[in-house]
Coordinates of C-alpha atoms and ligand atoms in Angstrom, one line a residue:
X1 CA 56.2 -51.4 37.7
X2 CA 52.9 -51.9 34.4
X3 CA 51.7 -49.4 33.3
X4 CA 48.8 -49.8 34.4
X5 CA 50.3 -49.9 38.0
X6 CA 51.4 -46.6 37.6
X7 CA 48.4 -45.0 36.2
X8 CA 46.4 -46.4 38.8
X9 CA 48.9 -45.8 42.1
X10 CA 50.3 -42.8 43.4
X11 CA 54.0 -43.4 43.7
X12 CA 54.3 -40.8 46.6
X13 CA 56.0 -42.8 49.8
X14 CA 54.3 -46.0 51.4
X15 CA 55.2 -47.7 54.1
X16 CA 54.1 -48.0 57.2
X17 CA 54.0 -44.9 58.7
X18 CA 52.7 -42.1 56.9
X19 CA 52.3 -38.3 56.7
X20 CA 48.8 -36.4 54.8
X21 CA 48.5 -32.2 55.5
X22 CA 45.6 -30.7 54.4
X23 CA 48.3 -28.4 53.1
X24 CA 46.3 -24.6 52.8
X25 CA 46.7 -21.9 50.7
X26 CA 46.4 -19.8 54.9
X27 CA 49.2 -19.8 56.6
X28 CA 48.9 -23.1 58.9
X29 CA 48.3 -25.1 55.5
X30 CA 51.7 -24.6 55.2
X31 CA 53.2 -25.1 58.4
X32 CA 51.3 -28.5 58.7
X33 CA 52.6 -29.2 54.6
X34 CA 56.3 -27.8 55.8
X35 CA 56.1 -30.0 59.6
X36 CA 54.4 -32.7 56.6
X37 CA 57.9 -32.6 54.7
X38 CA 60.0 -32.8 57.7
X39 CA 59.3 -35.4 58.7
X40 CA 59.9 -37.0 54.9
X41 CA 63.2 -35.7 55.0
X42 CA 63.7 -36.6 58.5
X43 CA 63.0 -40.4 57.6
X44 CA 60.0 -40.3 60.8
X45 CA 57.7 -40.7 58.5
X46 CA 56.4 -41.2 54.2
X47 CA 54.7 -38.2 52.5
X48 CA 52.1 -39.7 50.9
X49 CA 48.5 -37.3 48.8
X50 CA 45.7 -36.3 51.0
X51 CA 45.2 -35.3 46.8
X52 CA 44.9 -38.9 46.2
X53 CA 41.9 -39.9 48.3
X54 CA 40.3 -37.0 47.1
X55 CA 40.4 -38.3 43.5
X56 CA 39.6 -41.6 44.9
X57 CA 42.7 -43.2 44.0
X58 CA 41.6 -47.1 45.4
X59 CA 45.5 -48.0 46.0
X60 CA 45.9 -45.1 48.3
X61 CA 43.7 -45.3 50.2
X62 CA 43.6 -48.8 51.0
X63 CA 47.0 -48.6 51.2
X64 CA 45.8 -45.9 53.7
X65 CA 43.7 -48.5 55.7
X66 CA 47.1 -50.4 56.2
X67 CA 49.0 -48.4 57.3
X68 CA 49.5 -46.3 60.7
X69 CA 48.8 -42.6 59.8
X70 CA 48.7 -39.9 60.7
X71 CA 47.1 -36.6 58.7
X72 CA 47.9 -33.3 59.8
X73 CA 44.8 -30.2 58.7
X74 CA 45.3 -26.7 59.8
X75 CA 42.7 -25.5 60.7
X76 CA 38.0 -26.4 62.2
X77 CA 37.2 -26.9 58.7
X78 CA 39.4 -30.1 59.1
X79 CA 39.7 -30.8 55.1
X80 CA 41.8 -33.3 55.5
X81 CA 39.8 -35.8 58.4
X82 CA 36.1 -35.0 56.2
X83 CA 38.0 -36.4 53.6
X84 CA 39.6 -39.2 55.0
X85 CA 35.8 -39.9 56.9
X86 CA 34.8 -39.9 53.3
X87 CA 36.9 -42.4 52.2
X88 CA 36.2 -44.6 54.9
X89 CA 39.0 -44.2 56.4
X90 CA 38.4 -44.1 60.6
X91 CA 41.7 -45.2 61.9
X92 CA 44.0 -42.2 61.6
X93 CA 46.3 -40.5 64.1
X94 CA 45.3 -36.7 64.2
X95 CA 46.6 -33.4 65.0
X96 CA 45.3 -29.9 63.7
X97 CA 47.0 -26.5 64.3
X98 CA 44.8 -24.4 65.3
X99 CA 44.0 -26.7 68.5
X100 CA 48.0 -26.1 69.3
X101 CA 47.0 -22.8 69.9
X102 CA 47.7 -21.1 66.1
X103 CA 45.5 -18.2 64.9
X104 CA 44.5 -19.0 61.1
X105 CA 46.0 -15.7 58.9
X106 CA 47.7 -14.7 61.8
X107 CA 50.8 -16.9 62.7
X108 CA 53.8 -16.4 60.7
X109 CA 55.4 -19.4 59.1
X110 CA 58.4 -18.8 60.7
X111 CA 61.4 -21.8 61.7
X112 CA 60.6 -20.9 64.9
X113 CA 56.8 -21.8 64.5
X114 CA 57.7 -25.2 62.5
X115 CA 60.1 -26.7 64.6
X116 CA 57.6 -25.8 67.5
X117 CA 55.4 -28.2 65.6
X118 CA 57.5 -30.1 64.4
X119 CA 58.8 -31.0 67.6
X120 CA 55.3 -31.9 68.5
X121 CA 54.1 -34.4 66.2
X122 CA 58.1 -36.3 65.9
X123 CA 56.5 -38.4 68.9
X124 CA 53.4 -39.9 67.6
X125 CA 53.3 -43.1 67.3
Ligands
LIG1 S1 41.9 -27.3 56.8 FE1 41.8 -25.1 57.4 S2 43.7 -24.7 57.0 FE2 43.3 -26.7 56.0 S3 43.1 -26.5 53.7 FE3 41.2 -26.5 55.3 S4 41.0 -25.0 55.6 FE4 42.8 -24.8 54.5

C-alpha cells in the first residue's frame, strides 16, 4: 500500500460484514465495545472505527456505505447513529443496548451480560 493510502485510510477491518460501536465511557458503552470485539474475534464481522467517520475519513465512509454494517449504541443519546447519519450513511443494522432492557449506569459489565448481548447481535445479518 502506498504511503498516501495509509495516511488517508483507516486500516482496521474492512469487509462485507462490519461492526462499529459508540464505545462510550459508561457501562453500556464498554459492553457494546466488548461485544463488537467479540464479534470480530469470532470472525462474525470485521470491526472498524466509528471515530473515522467522525473524522471524515472518506475511504472509510465509502466502505461503510457499501458494507453490511451493524452499529451498536449504548443509550438513547445515539452518538453512533447521529455520526453515521451526519456522514450520509443511512443503511445499517442498529442495536441500542437500552432497548434490550439494560440501564445506563446500572448495568454490571460481566461475562453474563456481555454474552447475553452477544447472542442477540450475533445472528443479525
Ligand atoms: S450512545 Fe450513549 S453510551 Fe454510547 S457514547 Fe453516546 S452517550 Fe455514551
